Amino acid sequence: MLLAVGVRSQGTKAPIDIPHLQRQGAATQLMVHGKPFLMIGGELGNSSASDLAYLKPIWHKLVQMHLNTVLVPVYWELLEPEEGKFDFTLVDSVIYSARQHNLKLVLLWFGSWKNSMSCYAPLSIKTDQRRFPRARDREGKALEILTPFSEENRSADVRAFAALMKHLRAIDGKEQTVILIQVENEIGMIPEARDHSEAANRAFAEQVPAELLGYLQKHKASLIPEFHDVWSATGFKSSGTWEEVFGKSVHTDEIFMAWHFARYVNAVAQAGKEEHPLPMFVNAALIRPGYKPGQYPSAGPLPHLMDVWRAGAPQIDFLAPDIYFKSFSEWCEKYDRSGNPLFIPEVANNQSVANAYYAIAKHNAMGYSPFSIESLENPETNQISKGYEVLQQLAPLILANQGKGTMAGALLDSAHHQTQLHLGDFVFNVRHEYSWSYARRVEGELPRVGGMIIRLSPDEFLVAGSGIIITFAVRGDDGAIAGIGMMEEGRFVDGRWSPGRRMNGDQSHQGRHTHLPGDSFSMQKVKLYKYQ
Ligand code: DGJ
């Protein structure tokens, strides 16, 4: 499954050149028109793409903020207003507008589930519970959630999604405006960890499918530790009912649901890929600290359930986190495991875009995307705009270096004031700029800052980001000292470095360090040397 890397995304109809995932060293990159592409993105608010007049002025704003990719919902109810009759007006208009603005699209299929609920299912489905059954709580009360234990529900979603993908192939197969698809949105069971409908209860009493157990046995040595721990508690039982194999707890309820959600989504993705095999992913609402299954949207593509999702949904190329918590780096770590490529489809739009620099450099992220991007004020000068302007310039260099061990990222805030990075022969001590008494500062909590370092040659480095101070040392113990040969700010123009000011005086504390001021995003080229 995951990782249709090195080949076209899985599916049967793929004679045309199509966006796909490809491995470069330790990284997975999204290839568009045969070249790696970094998604400098933003996701539209949920309702913004349902009204073309509302959407019209937004496009220009996105360009002003230096995006190259927009994540846009496709609403099942509006795509299929009548059963079997599809209306592609919104989709077509979004694609044509994106092309006019030189933007790529990630389409979000708001199908059976959106943030756990089935609010985007067509009314004809919502109002026919007999044919399209709901999940139920343990008292038997119906929820506004389509049950994944229904063939009818799945087939209805499959048909609509396949129609969408078929249409995309027809109108966009050549242009490749749509480069990636999110299947459903933040799937999860709430307020209980599992569905208690009759069909769900029957499935829960059955044996754990051999497909799942076979996968777990085969990957036992590399299972995600949190999942490994749950299974180890029963001595890695290799057959039996769900409660026999995984124990009697809400964790088992969640594992059971994750498997069935994954199977359902896999069928939807497969039908879509048979029409147009774009790479596809699912996104997760993350867990608040201390919450138990049932208290958070459970059974989604969460880190501790990665193995279950990978086993159940081989058509899904990767799992992605929606990061609204401050603990950005921890969630990146959790999703950058087991070969899962990192893409961040949603992040709170008030978080520093230094996050993007860090995720792209440290975790080889394929892209980054603040949510409700269009709601931000001052599109020409806000921090996302400033950060993205520099990131756009850097994209070719980043893409050439991802996965090769020649890039490093730092993210600092009130909990982490400094970090040490290593590239080639040198050590980079990265500190929050507030550690330097001359830095301009704002009152209140220490702002999040960060950036990336790219090794250009054994003694030349490009540093980019905001709010950091970097000092240099030589790796090893031969007593050599790292000297700063020269430092210059600059820009990339058409992919070539165009130097600006030399920074060897006050701007670098007379050659003691590199400083990227926190009121903007900038980059500098640094040439180091060694002396004794
Ligand atoms: C996460 C969801 O995926 C989005 O569609 C939206 O509902 C945001 N939450 C709102 O914060």
Coordinates of C-alpha atoms in Angstrom, one line a residue, residues 56-414:
K56 CA -14.1 35.0 -7.0
P57 CA -12.1 37.6 -5.1
I58 CA -10.3 35.0 -3.1
W59 CA -8.1 33.8 -5.9
H60 CA -6.1 37.0 -6.2
K61 CA -5.6 37.0 -2.4
L62 CA -4.0 33.5 -2.6
V63 CA -1.6 34.7 -5.3
Q64 CA -0.7 37.8 -3.1
M65 CA 0.2 35.4 -0.3
H66 CA 2.5 33.5 -2.7
L67 CA 0.7 30.1 -2.6
N68 CA 1.3 27.7 -5.4
T69 CA -1.4 25.2 -4.2
V70 CA -5.0 25.5 -2.8
L71 CA -6.9 22.8 -1.0
V72 CA -10.5 23.1 -2.1
P73 CA -13.5 21.0 -1.0
V74 CA -15.8 19.1 -3.4
Y75 CA -19.2 18.7 -1.8
W76 CA -21.0 15.4 -2.4
E77 CA -24.4 17.0 -2.0
L78 CA -23.7 19.6 -4.6
L79 CA -21.9 17.3 -7.0
E80 CA -24.8 14.8 -7.0
P81 CA -28.0 16.9 -6.4
E82 CA -30.1 14.0 -7.7
E83 CA -29.1 10.4 -7.5
G84 CA -27.0 9.5 -10.5
K85 CA -27.0 13.0 -11.9
F86 CA -23.8 14.9 -11.5
D87 CA -23.2 18.6 -11.6
F88 CA -19.6 19.6 -12.2
T89 CA -20.2 23.3 -12.5
L90 CA -18.3 24.1 -9.2
V91 CA -15.5 21.7 -9.9
D92 CA -14.9 23.0 -13.4
S93 CA -15.0 26.6 -12.3
V94 CA -12.5 26.0 -9.5
I95 CA -10.1 24.2 -12.0
Y96 CA -10.3 27.0 -14.6
S97 CA -9.8 29.7 -12.0
A98 CA -6.9 27.9 -10.5
R99 CA -5.3 27.7 -13.9
Q100 CA -5.8 31.4 -14.6
H101 CA -4.0 32.1 -11.3
N102 CA -1.2 29.6 -11.9
L103 CA -2.3 27.6 -8.9
K104 CA -2.4 23.8 -8.4
L105 CA -5.3 22.1 -6.6
V106 CA -5.7 19.5 -3.9
L107 CA -9.4 18.5 -4.0
L108 CA -10.9 17.4 -0.7
W109 CA -13.7 14.8 -1.2
F110 CA -16.4 15.8 1.4
G111 CA -18.2 12.5 0.9
S112 CA -19.6 10.1 3.5
W113 CA -17.7 11.8 6.3
K114 CA -16.6 15.3 7.2
N115 CA -15.2 15.8 10.7
S116 CA -16.9 12.5 11.7
M117 CA -20.3 13.6 10.6
S118 CA -22.2 12.9 7.3
C119 CA -23.2 16.5 6.8
Y120 CA -22.2 16.6 3.1
A121 CA -24.1 13.5 2.1
P122 CA -26.9 14.4 -0.4
L123 CA -30.3 14.9 1.2
S124 CA -31.7 11.9 -0.6
I125 CA -29.3 9.8 1.4
K126 CA -29.8 11.6 4.7
T127 CA -33.6 11.1 4.4
D128 CA -33.5 7.5 3.5
Q129 CA -32.2 5.8 6.6
R130 CA -33.6 2.4 5.7
R131 CA -31.5 2.3 2.5
F132 CA -28.6 4.3 3.9
P133 CA -28.2 3.3 7.5
R134 CA -26.6 5.3 10.3
A135 CA -24.1 4.4 13.0
R136 CA -25.8 4.1 16.4
D137 CA -24.7 4.6 20.0
R138 CA -24.9 1.8 22.6
E139 CA -28.5 2.8 23.4
G140 CA -29.4 2.2 19.7
K141 CA -29.9 5.9 19.0
A142 CA -29.1 6.9 15.4
L143 CA -26.2 9.3 14.8
E144 CA -25.7 11.8 12.0
I145 CA -23.0 9.5 10.8
L146 CA -23.4 7.0 7.9
T147 CA -22.4 3.5 9.1
P148 CA -19.4 2.1 7.3
F149 CA -21.1 -1.4 7.7
S150 CA -23.4 -0.8 4.8
E151 CA -22.8 -1.9 1.3
E152 CA -25.4 0.7 0.1
N153 CA -23.6 3.6 1.8
R154 CA -20.3 2.5 0.4
S155 CA -21.6 2.0 -3.2
A156 CA -23.2 5.4 -3.2
D157 CA -20.0 7.1 -2.2
V158 CA -18.0 4.9 -4.6
R159 CA -20.3 5.9 -7.5
A160 CA -20.1 9.6 -6.8
F161 CA -16.3 9.7 -6.2
A162 CA -15.7 7.6 -9.3
A163 CA -17.8 10.1 -11.4
L164 CA -15.7 12.9 -10.0
M165 CA -12.4 11.2 -10.9
K166 CA -13.6 10.3 -14.3
H167 CA -14.6 13.9 -14.9
L168 CA -11.1 15.1 -13.7
R169 CA -9.4 12.7 -16.1
A170 CA -11.5 14.1 -19.0
I171 CA -10.9 17.8 -18.2
D172 CA -7.6 17.8 -16.4
G173 CA -5.7 14.7 -17.5
K174 CA -3.3 16.8 -19.5
E175 CA -3.1 20.0 -17.6
Q176 CA -2.5 18.4 -14.2
T177 CA -4.1 21.3 -12.3
V178 CA -5.4 18.8 -9.7
I179 CA -2.4 17.1 -8.2
L180 CA -3.6 15.2 -5.2
I181 CA -6.9 14.1 -3.6
Q182 CA -8.0 13.9 0.0
V183 CA -10.6 11.1 0.4
E184 CA -13.3 12.1 3.0
N185 CA -12.3 14.5 5.8
E186 CA -11.3 13.8 9.4
I187 CA -13.0 10.4 9.7
G188 CA -13.8 9.5 13.3
M189 CA -16.3 8.0 15.6
I190 CA -17.7 10.2 18.3
P191 CA -19.2 10.2 21.0
E192 CA -18.4 6.5 21.4
A193 CA -15.3 4.7 20.1
R194 CA -17.4 2.4 18.0
D195 CA -20.6 2.0 16.0
H196 CA -23.3 -0.1 17.9
S197 CA -25.6 -0.6 14.9
E198 CA -26.8 -4.2 14.4
A199 CA -24.4 -4.7 11.4
A200 CA -21.5 -3.3 13.5
N201 CA -22.3 -5.5 16.4
R202 CA -22.4 -8.5 14.1
A203 CA -19.0 -7.6 12.6
F204 CA -17.6 -7.0 16.1
A205 CA -18.5 -10.6 17.2
E206 CA -16.8 -12.0 14.1
Q207 CA -13.2 -13.2 13.9
V208 CA -10.6 -10.5 13.2
P209 CA -10.0 -10.7 9.4
A210 CA -7.1 -12.8 8.3
E211 CA -6.0 -9.9 6.0
L212 CA -5.4 -7.7 9.1
L213 CA -3.7 -10.3 11.2
G214 CA -1.5 -11.4 8.3
Y215 CA -0.4 -7.8 7.8
L216 CA 0.3 -7.4 11.5
Q217 CA 2.3 -10.6 11.7
K218 CA 4.3 -9.7 8.6
H219 CA 5.2 -6.2 9.9
K220 CA 5.4 -7.2 13.6
A221 CA 9.0 -5.9 13.9
S222 CA 8.2 -2.5 12.6
L223 CA 4.7 -1.9 14.1
I224 CA 4.1 1.6 15.5
P225 CA 5.1 1.2 19.2
E226 CA 1.8 2.4 20.6
F227 CA -0.1 -0.2 18.6
H228 CA 2.5 -2.9 19.3
D229 CA 1.9 -2.3 23.0
V230 CA -1.9 -2.9 22.7
W231 CA -1.4 -6.1 20.8
S232 CA 1.4 -7.4 23.0
A233 CA -0.9 -7.2 26.0
T234 CA -2.7 -10.3 24.7
G235 CA 0.6 -12.0 23.8
F236 CA 0.1 -11.1 20.1
K237 CA -2.8 -13.5 19.7
S238 CA -3.0 -14.4 16.1
S239 CA -6.7 -15.5 15.8
G240 CA -10.0 -14.9 17.5
T241 CA -12.6 -12.2 17.8
W242 CA -11.6 -8.5 18.2
E243 CA -11.8 -8.7 22.0
E244 CA -9.9 -12.0 22.0
V245 CA -7.1 -10.6 19.9
F246 CA -6.8 -7.1 21.2
G247 CA -8.4 -7.3 24.7
K248 CA -11.7 -5.9 26.0
S249 CA -11.3 -2.1 26.0
V250 CA -12.1 1.0 24.1
H251 CA -8.8 0.6 22.3
T252 CA -10.2 -2.5 20.7
D253 CA -13.4 -0.7 19.8
E254 CA -11.3 1.9 18.1
I255 CA -9.1 -0.6 16.2
F256 CA -12.2 -2.4 15.0
M257 CA -13.7 0.8 13.7
A258 CA -10.4 1.9 12.1
W259 CA -10.2 -1.3 10.1
H260 CA -13.8 -0.9 8.8
F261 CA -13.4 2.8 8.0
A262 CA -10.2 1.9 6.2
R263 CA -11.9 -0.8 4.2
Y264 CA -14.7 1.5 3.1
V265 CA -12.3 4.3 2.2
N266 CA -10.1 1.9 0.3
A267 CA -13.1 0.9 -1.9
V268 CA -13.8 4.6 -2.6
A269 CA -10.2 5.4 -3.4
Q270 CA -9.9 2.3 -5.6
A271 CA -12.9 3.2 -7.6
G272 CA -11.6 6.7 -8.0
K273 CA -8.1 5.5 -9.1
E274 CA -9.6 3.2 -11.6
E275 CA -10.9 6.3 -13.4
H276 CA -8.0 8.6 -12.7
P277 CA -5.1 7.4 -10.5
L278 CA -4.0 10.5 -8.7
P279 CA -2.2 10.1 -5.4
M280 CA -4.7 10.0 -2.5
F281 CA -4.5 10.6 1.2
V282 CA -6.7 10.7 4.3
N283 CA -6.4 13.3 7.1
A284 CA -6.9 13.1 10.8
A285 CA -8.2 15.2 13.6
L286 CA -5.6 14.8 16.4
I287 CA -6.1 13.9 20.0
R288 CA -6.2 16.3 22.9
P289 CA -3.8 15.2 25.7
G290 CA -5.4 12.7 28.0
Y291 CA -8.4 12.0 25.9
K292 CA -9.6 8.4 25.5
P293 CA -11.1 6.7 22.4
G294 CA -14.7 7.9 22.2
Q295 CA -13.8 11.3 23.7
Y296 CA -12.0 12.4 20.5
P297 CA -13.0 11.5 16.9
S298 CA -11.7 7.9 17.2
A299 CA -10.5 5.4 14.7
G300 CA -9.3 8.0 12.1
P301 CA -5.9 7.8 10.5
L302 CA -4.2 8.6 13.8
P303 CA -0.6 7.7 14.6
H304 CA -1.3 4.8 16.9
L305 CA -3.6 3.3 14.2
M306 CA -1.3 3.8 11.2
D307 CA -0.7 0.0 10.9
V308 CA -4.4 -0.7 10.8
W309 CA -5.0 1.9 8.2
R310 CA -2.1 0.8 6.1
A311 CA -3.4 -2.8 6.2
G312 CA -7.0 -1.8 5.4
A313 CA -6.5 0.9 2.8
P314 CA -3.6 0.0 0.5
Q315 CA -5.1 2.4 -2.1
I316 CA -4.4 5.4 0.2
D317 CA -0.9 6.6 -0.4
F318 CA -0.4 8.4 3.0
L319 CA -1.9 9.6 6.2
A320 CA -1.8 13.2 7.1
P321 CA -2.2 15.2 10.4
D322 CA -4.4 18.4 10.8
I323 CA -2.3 20.2 13.3
Y324 CA -4.2 22.7 15.5
F325 CA -2.1 22.2 18.6
K326 CA 1.1 24.0 19.5
S327 CA 3.0 20.8 19.7
F328 CA 3.7 21.0 15.9
S329 CA 7.0 19.2 15.9
E330 CA 5.7 16.2 18.0
W331 CA 2.9 15.5 15.5
C332 CA 5.4 15.8 12.6
E333 CA 7.5 13.2 14.3
K334 CA 4.5 10.9 14.8
Y335 CA 3.5 11.0 11.1
D336 CA 7.0 10.8 9.8
R337 CA 7.2 7.1 10.7
S338 CA 7.1 3.7 8.9
G339 CA 7.8 5.4 5.5
N340 CA 4.7 7.6 5.8
P341 CA 5.5 10.8 3.8
L342 CA 4.6 13.9 5.6
F343 CA 2.1 16.4 4.2
I344 CA 0.2 18.9 6.5
P345 CA -3.1 19.6 4.8
E346 CA -4.4 21.7 7.7
V347 CA -2.6 23.8 10.4
A348 CA -4.0 26.7 12.5
N349 CA -3.5 29.8 10.4
N350 CA -2.2 31.8 13.3
Q351 CA 0.8 29.5 13.8
S352 CA 4.1 30.8 12.6
V353 CA 4.9 29.7 9.1
A354 CA 8.4 28.8 10.5
N355 CA 6.6 25.5 11.0
A356 CA 6.7 25.0 7.3
Y357 CA 10.4 25.6 7.0
Y358 CA 11.0 23.0 9.8
A359 CA 8.7 20.3 8.4
I360 CA 10.0 20.6 4.9
A361 CA 13.7 20.6 5.9
K362 CA 13.6 18.2 8.9
H363 CA 10.8 15.8 7.8
N364 CA 11.0 16.2 4.0
A365 CA 7.4 17.4 4.1
M366 CA 5.7 17.5 0.6
G367 CA 3.7 20.6 1.6
Y368 CA 2.1 22.7 4.2
S369 CA -1.3 24.3 4.3
P370 CA -2.8 26.7 6.8
F371 CA -6.6 26.3 7.2
S372 CA -9.1 29.1 6.1
I373 CA -6.2 30.8 4.3
E374 CA -8.6 33.3 2.7
S375 CA -9.7 34.7 6.0
L376 CA -6.3 36.2 6.7
E377 CA -6.0 40.0 6.7
N378 CA -3.2 41.9 4.8
P379 CA -2.4 39.2 2.2
E380 CA 0.6 41.1 0.9
T381 CA 2.3 41.6 4.2
N382 CA 1.1 38.9 6.7
Q383 CA 3.6 36.5 8.1
I384 CA 2.4 33.6 5.8
S385 CA 2.9 35.8 2.8
K386 CA 6.4 36.8 3.9
G387 CA 7.4 33.2 4.7
Y388 CA 5.9 31.8 1.5
E389 CA 7.6 34.4 -0.7
V390 CA 11.0 33.2 0.5
L391 CA 9.9 29.5 0.4
Q392 CA 8.8 29.9 -3.3
Q393 CA 12.3 31.2 -4.1
L394 CA 13.9 28.3 -2.3
A395 CA 11.6 25.5 -3.7
P396 CA 13.9 24.3 -6.4
L397 CA 16.9 24.1 -4.0
I398 CA 14.8 22.4 -1.4
L399 CA 13.4 19.8 -3.8
A400 CA 16.9 19.0 -5.1
N401 CA 18.1 18.4 -1.5
Q402 CA 15.1 16.6 0.1
G403 CA 16.0 13.1 1.3
K404 CA 19.7 13.5 0.8
G405 CA 20.8 14.4 4.3
T406 CA 21.9 17.9 3.2
M407 CA 19.2 19.9 4.9
A408 CA 18.2 20.5 8.5
G409 CA 15.4 22.3 10.2
A410 CA 15.0 24.1 13.6
L411 CA 11.8 25.1 15.4
L412 CA 12.1 27.1 18.6
D413 CA 9.7 28.6 21.1
S414 CA 9.1 29.0 24.9

